[in-house]
Amino acid sequence: MDPIVLSVALRRRLAGPGPIVALTGAGVSAESGLATFRGPGGLWKGHEPQDLATPGAFARDPLLVWRFYAWRRACAAAALPNPAHHALAALSAARPETRIVTQNVDGLHERAGTPDVLRLHGSLWRLRCVEEGEEHEDLRGDLGPLPPRCACGALLRPAVVWFGEALPPGVLAAAQAAVRQAAVLLVAGTSSLVWPAAGLPGIARAAGVHVVEINPEPTPLSDDADEVLRLPAGRALPVLAAAAGAALGASA
Ligand code: BJW
């Protein structure tokens, strides 16, 4: 495998002062064996996953949507954080001003040890009553009969953000503030198709932040990024994190 050579300018920025911020997407968990949303392998029983991630799909067929999310929970529970998650956790430990902003709901950044992840699209591990709006953590491997119900009798839903829904209060504003203040923004494993997450690199660039895309495939961000690393996140992030001062263990 060829060594990864970072530009001198990027090395200097990573080693310099200021927060490193990472915006991550499904591709960061691909090397943990979790399917991405779009592209080959993104199908679930003949459905496009993004077609199930809507309030309309849940209203029409809560059982179908819950089967999809129960499968996602089982896959995520069986998966382990990969070198990309570990590298970002090590970076957060070495430089506490680091912020990880994720579109992922799988909890793998947290399981790798990253504190205070800004979860733009919620969590697979939290459920919300559709009537009362109350949310709670539920880490059970088996949720019992699907769809699960609240004690009040109403349906529970995964506390994730579906198309057309607002992001969790305060999280988007915190992510926007974080990317504006970054020394470097690493955008890893996202197709940069889903808004408002896809707008964060533009906000960063407008504030003069150096934006680096890490993705084996081109995306709508690629032409606007300051640098592009056409590599899997599990290869590139350990190198970037080490250049920013992270002490990486054998697993990273
Ligand atoms: C690797 C790799 C490896 C593979 N290493 N890389 C502006 C313009 C146009 C439309 C809109 C707009 N603003 C809003 C919209 C509408 C809509 C939207 O964006 N639509 C577009 C699709 C056109 N957005 C919304 O509806 C959002 N809500 C909103 O705007 O609300 C407004 C509002 C305000 C106030 C009140 C009410 C409403 C919500 C978006 C929610 C998205 N939800 C989902 C599901 C979450 C739950 C779940 O996980 O099930 O989020 S959809 C799905 O897409 C999921 C993901 O987080 C998200 C992004 O996907 P991601 O992570 O980029 O994955 P992929 O599969 O697309 O890409 C993977 C990438 O990895 C690829 O590029 C690979 O090459 C790469 N890769 N291996 C590195 N080893």
XYZ file of C-alpha atoms and ligand atoms in Angstrom:
332
model
C 0.000 0.000 0.000
C 1.399 3.410 -0.973
C 2.103 5.736 1.933
C -0.227 8.729 2.207
C 1.608 11.961 1.517
C -0.049 15.090 2.891
C 0.756 18.486 1.425
C 3.115 20.619 3.485
C 0.396 23.262 3.785
C -2.078 20.742 5.217
C 0.504 19.329 7.629
C 1.209 22.854 8.884
C -2.479 23.623 9.351
C -3.121 20.346 11.167
C -0.144 20.843 13.464
C -1.019 24.482 14.074
C -3.422 25.999 16.591
C -7.199 25.980 16.422
C -9.895 23.327 16.419
C -9.956 20.500 13.906
C -13.580 19.751 13.060
C -14.745 16.583 11.314
C -18.059 16.212 9.501
C -18.760 12.537 8.980
C -21.251 10.472 7.011
C -22.169 6.866 6.357
C -18.894 6.147 4.507
C -17.004 6.476 7.788
C -18.878 3.435 9.108
C -18.580 1.481 5.828
C -15.322 -0.108 6.991
C -17.200 -1.315 10.088
C -19.432 -3.261 7.702
C -22.426 -0.899 7.823
C -24.173 -0.156 4.535
C -24.160 3.389 3.198
C -27.415 4.986 2.035
C -26.723 5.561 -1.608
C -24.829 3.612 -4.234
C -24.148 -0.106 -4.583
C -25.200 -2.196 -1.602
C -27.448 0.593 -0.352
C -30.650 -1.357 -0.913
C -32.716 -2.902 1.883
C -35.140 -5.633 0.790
C -35.769 -3.839 -2.494
C -36.318 -0.440 -0.856
C -34.098 2.595 -1.172
C -33.169 3.392 2.455
C -33.799 7.088 1.926
C -37.400 6.252 0.888
C -37.940 4.657 4.304
C -36.410 7.600 6.151
C -39.500 9.771 5.847
C -42.439 10.629 8.113
C -44.754 9.618 5.238
C -43.271 6.100 5.083
C -43.733 5.737 8.855
C -47.340 6.968 8.693
C -48.121 4.544 5.841
C -46.365 1.476 7.199
C -44.782 1.771 10.670
C -44.027 -1.959 10.738
C -41.998 -1.822 7.503
C -40.052 1.215 8.723
C -39.489 -0.379 12.133
C -38.208 -3.598 10.511
C -35.656 -1.461 8.662
C -34.584 0.307 11.862
C -34.530 -2.919 13.925
C -32.190 -4.365 11.275
C -30.048 -1.194 11.399
C -29.864 -1.446 15.220
C -28.814 -5.104 14.981
C -26.129 -4.300 12.386
C -24.816 -1.354 14.414
C -24.762 -3.391 17.633
C -22.728 -6.114 15.899
C -20.308 -3.609 14.313
C -17.113 -2.321 15.865
C -15.636 1.166 15.502
C -12.996 1.147 12.761
C -9.689 3.048 12.445
C -11.546 6.164 11.257
C -13.653 6.321 14.448
C -10.622 5.533 16.603
C -8.508 8.209 14.893
C -11.130 10.885 15.571
C -11.473 9.728 19.185
C -7.686 9.938 19.614
C -7.715 13.395 18.054
C -10.471 14.508 20.453
C -8.386 13.214 23.366
C -5.213 14.956 22.191
C -6.957 18.196 21.288
C -10.145 18.674 23.326
C -11.252 21.606 21.162
C -11.857 19.068 18.343
C -15.514 18.735 17.340
C -17.034 15.737 15.601
C -20.221 16.542 13.702
C -21.891 13.414 12.357
C -24.844 12.550 10.177
C -24.570 8.967 11.409
C -27.009 7.503 13.878
C -25.065 4.302 14.644
C -23.242 5.478 17.784
C -19.831 4.256 16.601
C -18.063 7.576 17.246
C -19.302 7.438 20.840
C -18.290 3.783 21.192
C -14.785 4.693 19.972
C -14.609 7.155 22.872
C -15.405 10.512 21.300
C -17.273 12.680 23.811
C -19.963 15.218 22.898
C -20.577 14.198 19.295
C -22.862 16.656 17.510
C -25.448 14.263 16.053
C -27.218 16.086 13.248
C -29.611 13.231 12.437
C -30.272 11.829 15.911
C -29.592 8.323 17.170
C -30.748 4.774 16.498
C -30.481 4.201 20.235
C -33.115 6.710 21.250
C -36.892 6.294 20.838
C -39.601 8.943 20.872
C -43.323 8.708 21.566
C -45.201 10.096 18.566
C -47.946 11.502 20.838
C -46.100 12.799 23.892
C -42.803 13.668 22.172
C -40.908 12.154 25.133
C -37.556 10.663 24.154
C -35.541 7.994 25.945
C -32.477 5.846 25.402
C -33.153 2.194 24.524
C -30.131 -0.021 23.951
C -32.033 -3.334 23.890
C -31.035 -5.861 21.232
C -34.645 -7.004 20.980
C -37.370 -4.399 21.122
C -40.113 -7.034 21.414
C -43.069 -6.997 19.041
C -42.720 -4.386 16.290
C -43.703 -1.606 16.066
C -42.841 -0.782 19.704
C -45.337 1.227 21.722
C -45.083 3.762 24.509
C -46.692 3.107 27.920
C -49.384 5.573 26.797
C -50.279 3.228 23.919
C -49.019 5.429 21.085
C -46.347 4.340 18.626
C -42.707 4.856 19.439
C -40.436 5.926 16.593
C -36.669 6.063 16.245
C -35.417 9.474 17.387
C -33.719 10.105 14.059
C -34.249 12.958 11.614
C -36.236 12.040 8.534
C -36.576 14.074 5.341
C -38.635 17.195 5.874
C -38.017 17.200 9.629
C -36.032 19.787 11.530
C -32.676 18.833 13.007
C -32.495 18.576 16.839
C -32.807 22.038 18.396
C -29.450 23.693 18.891
C -27.417 20.976 17.168
C -27.352 22.597 13.734
C -26.460 25.988 15.235
C -23.669 24.366 17.260
C -22.357 22.603 14.143
C -22.437 25.830 12.137
C -20.526 27.653 14.879
C -18.003 24.805 15.116
C -17.220 24.713 11.381
C -16.857 28.517 11.256
C -14.273 28.401 14.055
C -12.303 25.441 12.663
C -8.672 25.596 11.638
C -9.354 22.655 9.318
C -12.659 20.977 8.412
C -12.362 17.294 7.493
C -15.406 16.108 5.525
C -15.317 12.315 5.512
C -17.577 9.645 4.050
C -20.540 11.722 2.975
C -22.110 12.094 -0.460
C -22.737 15.783 0.414
C -26.240 15.467 -1.011
C -28.350 15.940 2.107
C -29.016 19.378 3.505
C -28.500 21.220 5.782
C -25.429 19.038 6.552
C -24.210 19.524 2.962
C -24.140 23.273 3.568
C -21.625 23.107 6.422
C -18.468 22.991 4.242
C -19.686 26.094 2.364
C -20.218 27.920 5.670
C -16.700 26.918 6.678
C -15.139 28.046 3.402
C -16.941 31.394 3.600
C -15.245 31.858 6.987
C -11.827 31.095 5.451
C -11.578 27.558 6.839
C -9.463 24.997 4.964
C -11.806 22.186 3.837
C -10.488 18.696 3.132
C -12.720 16.013 1.626
C -11.964 12.351 2.350
C -13.949 10.111 0.029
C -12.962 7.458 -2.530
C -15.623 8.868 -4.880
C -16.307 12.372 -6.194
C -19.166 14.338 -4.653
C -20.745 17.752 -5.240
C -18.282 19.103 -2.654
C -15.157 17.860 -4.433
C -14.647 20.839 -6.750
C -15.086 23.326 -3.900
C -12.898 21.584 -1.322
C -9.411 22.982 -0.771
C -7.968 19.455 -0.863
C -9.372 16.042 -1.694
C -8.040 12.723 -0.462
C -9.480 9.945 -2.633
C -9.060 7.361 0.085
C -11.157 5.340 2.505
C -11.666 7.180 5.777
C -10.080 4.318 7.703
C -6.807 4.927 5.857
C -6.796 8.701 5.680
C -8.121 9.768 9.088
C -5.403 8.032 11.154
C -2.763 9.860 9.078
C -4.547 13.206 9.398
C -5.152 12.731 13.125
C -1.512 11.794 13.724
C -0.421 14.928 11.841
C -2.666 16.903 14.220
C -0.954 15.407 17.244
C -3.167 12.415 18.071
C -1.492 9.471 19.749
C -2.865 6.479 17.885
C -2.978 3.020 19.426
C -2.639 -0.246 17.545
C -6.362 -0.236 16.699
C -6.313 3.089 14.874
C -16.670 6.362 1.880
C -16.245 5.083 2.199
C -15.080 4.973 2.999
C -18.065 4.915 1.035
N -14.441 6.077 3.398
N -16.015 7.433 2.285
C -31.638 22.427 0.172
C -31.572 22.010 -1.126
C -32.232 20.851 -1.536
C -32.973 20.091 -0.641
C -33.040 20.502 0.660
C -32.382 21.656 1.045
N -32.597 21.823 2.377
C -33.373 20.814 2.811
C -33.654 19.984 1.792
C -34.495 18.753 1.871
C -33.791 17.557 2.412
C -32.623 17.207 1.500
O -31.479 17.430 1.786
N -32.925 16.627 0.352
C -31.886 16.247 -0.598
C -31.736 14.723 -0.633
C -32.226 16.814 -1.937
N -33.322 17.755 3.782
C -34.135 17.574 4.821
O -35.309 17.244 4.658
C -33.595 17.822 6.218
N -34.514 18.597 6.951
C -34.719 19.875 6.721
O -34.071 20.512 5.922
O -35.732 20.403 7.470
C -36.109 21.758 7.291
C -37.106 22.069 8.391
C -36.864 23.145 9.213
C -37.781 23.438 10.235
C -38.906 22.653 10.409
C -39.127 21.564 9.580
C -38.203 21.266 8.570
C -33.457 16.520 7.014
C -32.507 15.565 6.405
C -32.542 14.269 7.196
C -31.740 13.154 6.551
N -32.037 11.927 7.190
C -31.308 10.714 6.822
C -31.886 9.538 7.654
C -31.414 9.638 9.112
C -31.838 8.472 9.914
C -31.189 7.210 9.440
O -29.948 7.064 9.444
O -31.937 6.318 9.045
O -29.925 10.876 7.115
S -31.335 10.367 5.066
C -29.670 9.769 5.007
O -28.814 10.649 4.237
C -29.159 9.847 6.449
C -27.744 10.275 6.257
O -27.237 10.822 7.445
C -27.870 11.264 5.122
C -26.571 11.550 4.406
O -26.055 10.402 3.847
P -24.483 10.192 3.828
O -23.994 10.023 5.197
O -23.863 11.242 3.018
O -24.407 8.744 3.138
P -24.394 8.368 1.578
O -24.736 6.934 1.480
O -25.211 9.307 0.780
O -22.888 8.598 1.116
C -21.831 7.792 1.603
C -20.527 8.332 1.042
O -19.465 7.617 1.638
C -20.383 8.173 -0.480
O -19.974 9.419 -1.030
C -19.265 7.139 -0.627
O -18.433 7.357 -1.763
C -18.500 7.348 0.649
N -17.727 6.205 1.131
N -17.032 4.157 1.647
C -14.868 7.274 3.023
N -14.542 3.730 3.352
